[in-house]
Amino acid sequence: MAKNLERDLGLYATITISIGAMIGSGIFVLPGLAAAKTGPSVILAYLLAGIIVLPAALSKAEMATAIPEAGGTYLFIDRAMGPLPGTIAGIGAWFSLVFKSAFALVGLGAYLLLLIDIPTGVLTFVGIGLGVLLIAVNIVGVKQTGRLQAGIVSFVLLVLVGFVAEGITYVDHAQYHPFLTHGDTGLLAATGFVFVSYAGVTKIASVAEEVENPGRNIPIAILVSVLVMMLVYTLTVFVIVGVVPAPELQTGHSLTPMALAAESFAGPVGGLVLAIVAVLALTSMANAGILSSSRYPLAMSRDSLAPPQFSEVSERFKTPIYSIGFTGLILLVLIAFVPVVDLAKLASAFQILVFVFINGALIAFRESDLEWYSPEFTAPGYPLVQGIGALGGLLLLTQMGVVALGGALGIILFGLAWYRFYGLERTEREGAALDAIRRSESSQTLIETERAVADGDGHVLVAMDVDTSVEREQTLLRLAACVAQQQGGTVHAIRFEEVPDQLPLSSATELTMEDRQFEAQTRALADELPVRIEASEVVSHDIKKAVINYANDLGVELILGEWRPEHWHAELLGSDVDWFMKHAPCSTTFVQDRGLEQVDEIAVLTQRRPYEPTKVAIANAIASVFGATIRFVTAVDSDVSDEQLGVTRAFLTDLEELCSVETESEIIRVADTVDGLVAEASTADLAILGTVAHSRLHEMLLGDPATEISSQLDCSVLLVHPPKSRGTTLVQAVVERVAY
């Protein structure tokens, strides 16, 4: 059995892990490169980057207290959005941290050249040697790593405080003018470029499983580390810009801006001291990167998204040696073969994207109703803060350039491929986002259903033509009368006749024998029904447009017509039913009449999703008149999740309370939902289904379950299309299929 990691990181050690990950290349290497993009306003770029990081930091603080386990960013996004986004986030965040560690070790070279005279070709081997040493330190144990981290970070912070305190007295205010050398675009580009400087805040969440008293220490450590580094970065860069001449700082070749600044006001000795501090800080960053990035393979392995070896804990050292070893191997490969300085903006671009996902993950958790999500700390300003953070991150992404975005896209595609070929068959989890979507839709549907059952004037347009038989007209009028009676409305029974374009409409207005016969039979039928029925005839060159025009003129809430199955599609009055669904200003209901003498049981059927309000309102109206019982039957897949079942049961309980008649509800778990619903509706006198307008492509790829079910039933069927619904696109159908 695998062993758990011991919680032995206190508050100070946790803070130093995050700060140590941020005090590195972000301040010792990047300022000069960033200043070349925006000039002295690079000071503001660091401050803006920190502000955009804060919402994600608050979100991570909340989620880490609810899920204090190894994995951090990966775990949050996985549990919020599901294993596929979790896989992408885990690989991306892991890659960013490993890359940042390699970048820190390679960055040592520029500062080592200031301390010792070594050939440039040896610097790579020095970085590899340091990498091997830090890998060994992490394998030995977390406690030793935390202590080493705390000592280095404390010393570096003290030196930076002295640097700012002394250097601020030497700044030349003339060097801050002009402040924005490349305009707003340059400022945003620089902000995105230095964004990776704050990536270290993710490390706290990734080692959350080892933090003592996580409900208190994690949010404090995250917020303190971000705020401290915003202050440190802003003041330090203020001094660098103020004491180093712009041409020297912004050449693009200066990778030692801190040493240049110290030497300008403290002489050569000051430059050497800062070079030593830089070596320690960059080493600290690499150390923190190995510590936290190795937790991503560990967490993904526990969730069956990575090989099981990564979750094994050493019996001797009590550390995940395979996860650390693999991370270290990739680190060494990067040092040896990849020009990581040139790829710094790739790390920033993906880190920004990950932080956008983090804000989205918190929204998913908050909007879901998962019992296990119970954070000890709640992020303030929800959801405005998260929305601003996500929008700010997306804005920065637009400034990162094609190369950076292409690299981030490459990682996303790799994550998709990895999940498809490795993780898909090994995982059955679903994210909180799906639960939030289901609950949100259920809540909105209940509100609309209550309104549909109680409100409305009940005016119904019964659309017929010369081919409508007396028996079919009788069924249509009886159903229409139920709806109209329930809500005190009127039934407009209209027979539409189409004549050729060559015939003027004025020539076809005279009543024929068939017209008089229609009015007579309608009056006879009306005498048997307890509502007002108005009969009339309409002549038109285009029946379908005439129906829509009259529906608009009469202000009806429902168009009722006969569903006539054809070979490739169904028709109403000779036109495709999809056309009516797309253009009608109100609900449209199509009747497949197989007899309707007595109605004792009405089966209202749905697959996976909540019941559409119009279906429920019509079922309630018909059941009220006939004294029937409504059976709500929901068919779900046999492997449906417990979360989906819980949402569905809660919805059905609330739905039954909205009806004014006797109701029953049941959830059937079947491999084939169409066959399951057909079987359950076999005893019903009337079945009511929902139908939607869709393209031929949709029908070929996903089929039309409503048509399949109605064609297999023996009883009469109503196919209901709700108002203001202009059809379901292929993308919407896929999203709904994933959620339900």
mmCIF file of C-alpha atoms in Angstrom, residues 59 62-63 66-67 75-82 85 356-373 375 382-383 386-387 390 430-440 643 647:
data_model
loop_
_atom_site.group_PDB
_atom_site.id
_atom_site.type_symbol
_atom_site.label_atom_id
_atom_site.label_comp_id
_atom_site.label_asym_id
_atom_site.label_seq_id
_atom_site.Cartn_x
_atom_site.Cartn_y
_atom_site.Cartn_z
ATOM 1 C CA SER A 59 -8.996 31.443 -5.821
ATOM 2 C CA GLU A 62 -9.773 28.949 -1.207
ATOM 3 C CA MET A 63 -9.489 25.755 -3.233
ATOM 4 C CA ALA A 66 -10.891 22.597 0.467
ATOM 5 C CA ILE A 67 -8.470 20.241 -1.319
ATOM 6 C CA LEU A 75 -6.018 18.995 -8.828
ATOM 7 C CA PHE A 76 -8.192 22.109 -8.685
ATOM 8 C CA ILE A 77 -8.891 22.198 -12.409
ATOM 9 C CA ASP A 78 -9.364 18.431 -12.584
ATOM 10 C CA ARG A 79 -11.940 18.417 -9.783
ATOM 11 C CA ALA A 80 -13.626 21.541 -11.110
ATOM 12 C CA MET A 81 -13.724 20.863 -14.839
ATOM 13 C CA GLY A 82 -13.004 17.176 -15.200
ATOM 14 C CA PRO A 85 -8.909 19.937 -18.575
ATOM 15 C CA VAL A 356 -7.398 31.980 -16.183
ATOM 16 C CA PHE A 357 -8.469 28.358 -15.723
ATOM 17 C CA ILE A 358 -7.957 28.683 -11.975
ATOM 18 C CA ASN A 359 -10.443 31.548 -11.795
ATOM 19 C CA GLY A 360 -12.876 29.484 -13.839
ATOM 20 C CA ALA A 361 -12.359 26.488 -11.560
ATOM 21 C CA LEU A 362 -13.390 28.474 -8.488
ATOM 22 C CA ILE A 363 -16.558 29.623 -10.244
ATOM 23 C CA ALA A 364 -17.343 25.990 -11.104
ATOM 24 C CA PHE A 365 -16.910 24.911 -7.478
ATOM 25 C CA ARG A 366 -18.990 27.777 -6.109
ATOM 26 C CA GLU A 367 -21.838 27.191 -8.558
ATOM 27 C CA SER A 368 -21.912 23.461 -7.891
ATOM 28 C CA ASP A 369 -23.441 21.941 -4.791
ATOM 29 C CA LEU A 370 -20.828 19.328 -3.996
ATOM 30 C CA GLU A 371 -20.983 18.315 -0.349
ATOM 31 C CA TRP A 372 -17.254 17.651 -0.093
ATOM 32 C CA TYR A 373 -16.285 21.144 -1.272
ATOM 33 C CA PRO A 375 -13.215 25.436 2.109
ATOM 34 C CA TYR A 382 -16.735 36.528 -5.817
ATOM 35 C CA PRO A 383 -17.452 36.392 -8.743
ATOM 36 C CA GLN A 386 -12.479 36.092 -10.605
ATOM 37 C CA GLY A 387 -14.064 37.634 -13.694
ATOM 38 C CA ALA A 390 -9.761 35.991 -16.106
ATOM 39 C CA GLU A 430 -16.437 14.385 -13.779
ATOM 40 C CA GLY A 431 -15.776 17.939 -12.706
ATOM 41 C CA ALA A 432 -17.781 20.291 -10.530
ATOM 42 C CA ALA A 433 -18.468 22.396 -13.626
ATOM 43 C CA LEU A 434 -20.846 19.737 -14.947
ATOM 44 C CA ASP A 435 -22.643 19.661 -11.612
ATOM 45 C CA ALA A 436 -22.878 23.461 -11.684
ATOM 46 C CA ILE A 437 -24.253 23.406 -15.236
ATOM 47 C CA ARG A 438 -26.864 20.815 -14.312
ATOM 48 C CA ARG A 439 -27.976 22.593 -11.152
ATOM 49 C CA SER A 440 -28.099 25.945 -12.879
ATOM 50 C CA GLU A 643 -23.788 13.515 -8.873
ATOM 51 C CA VAL A 647 -29.356 16.573 -9.285
#
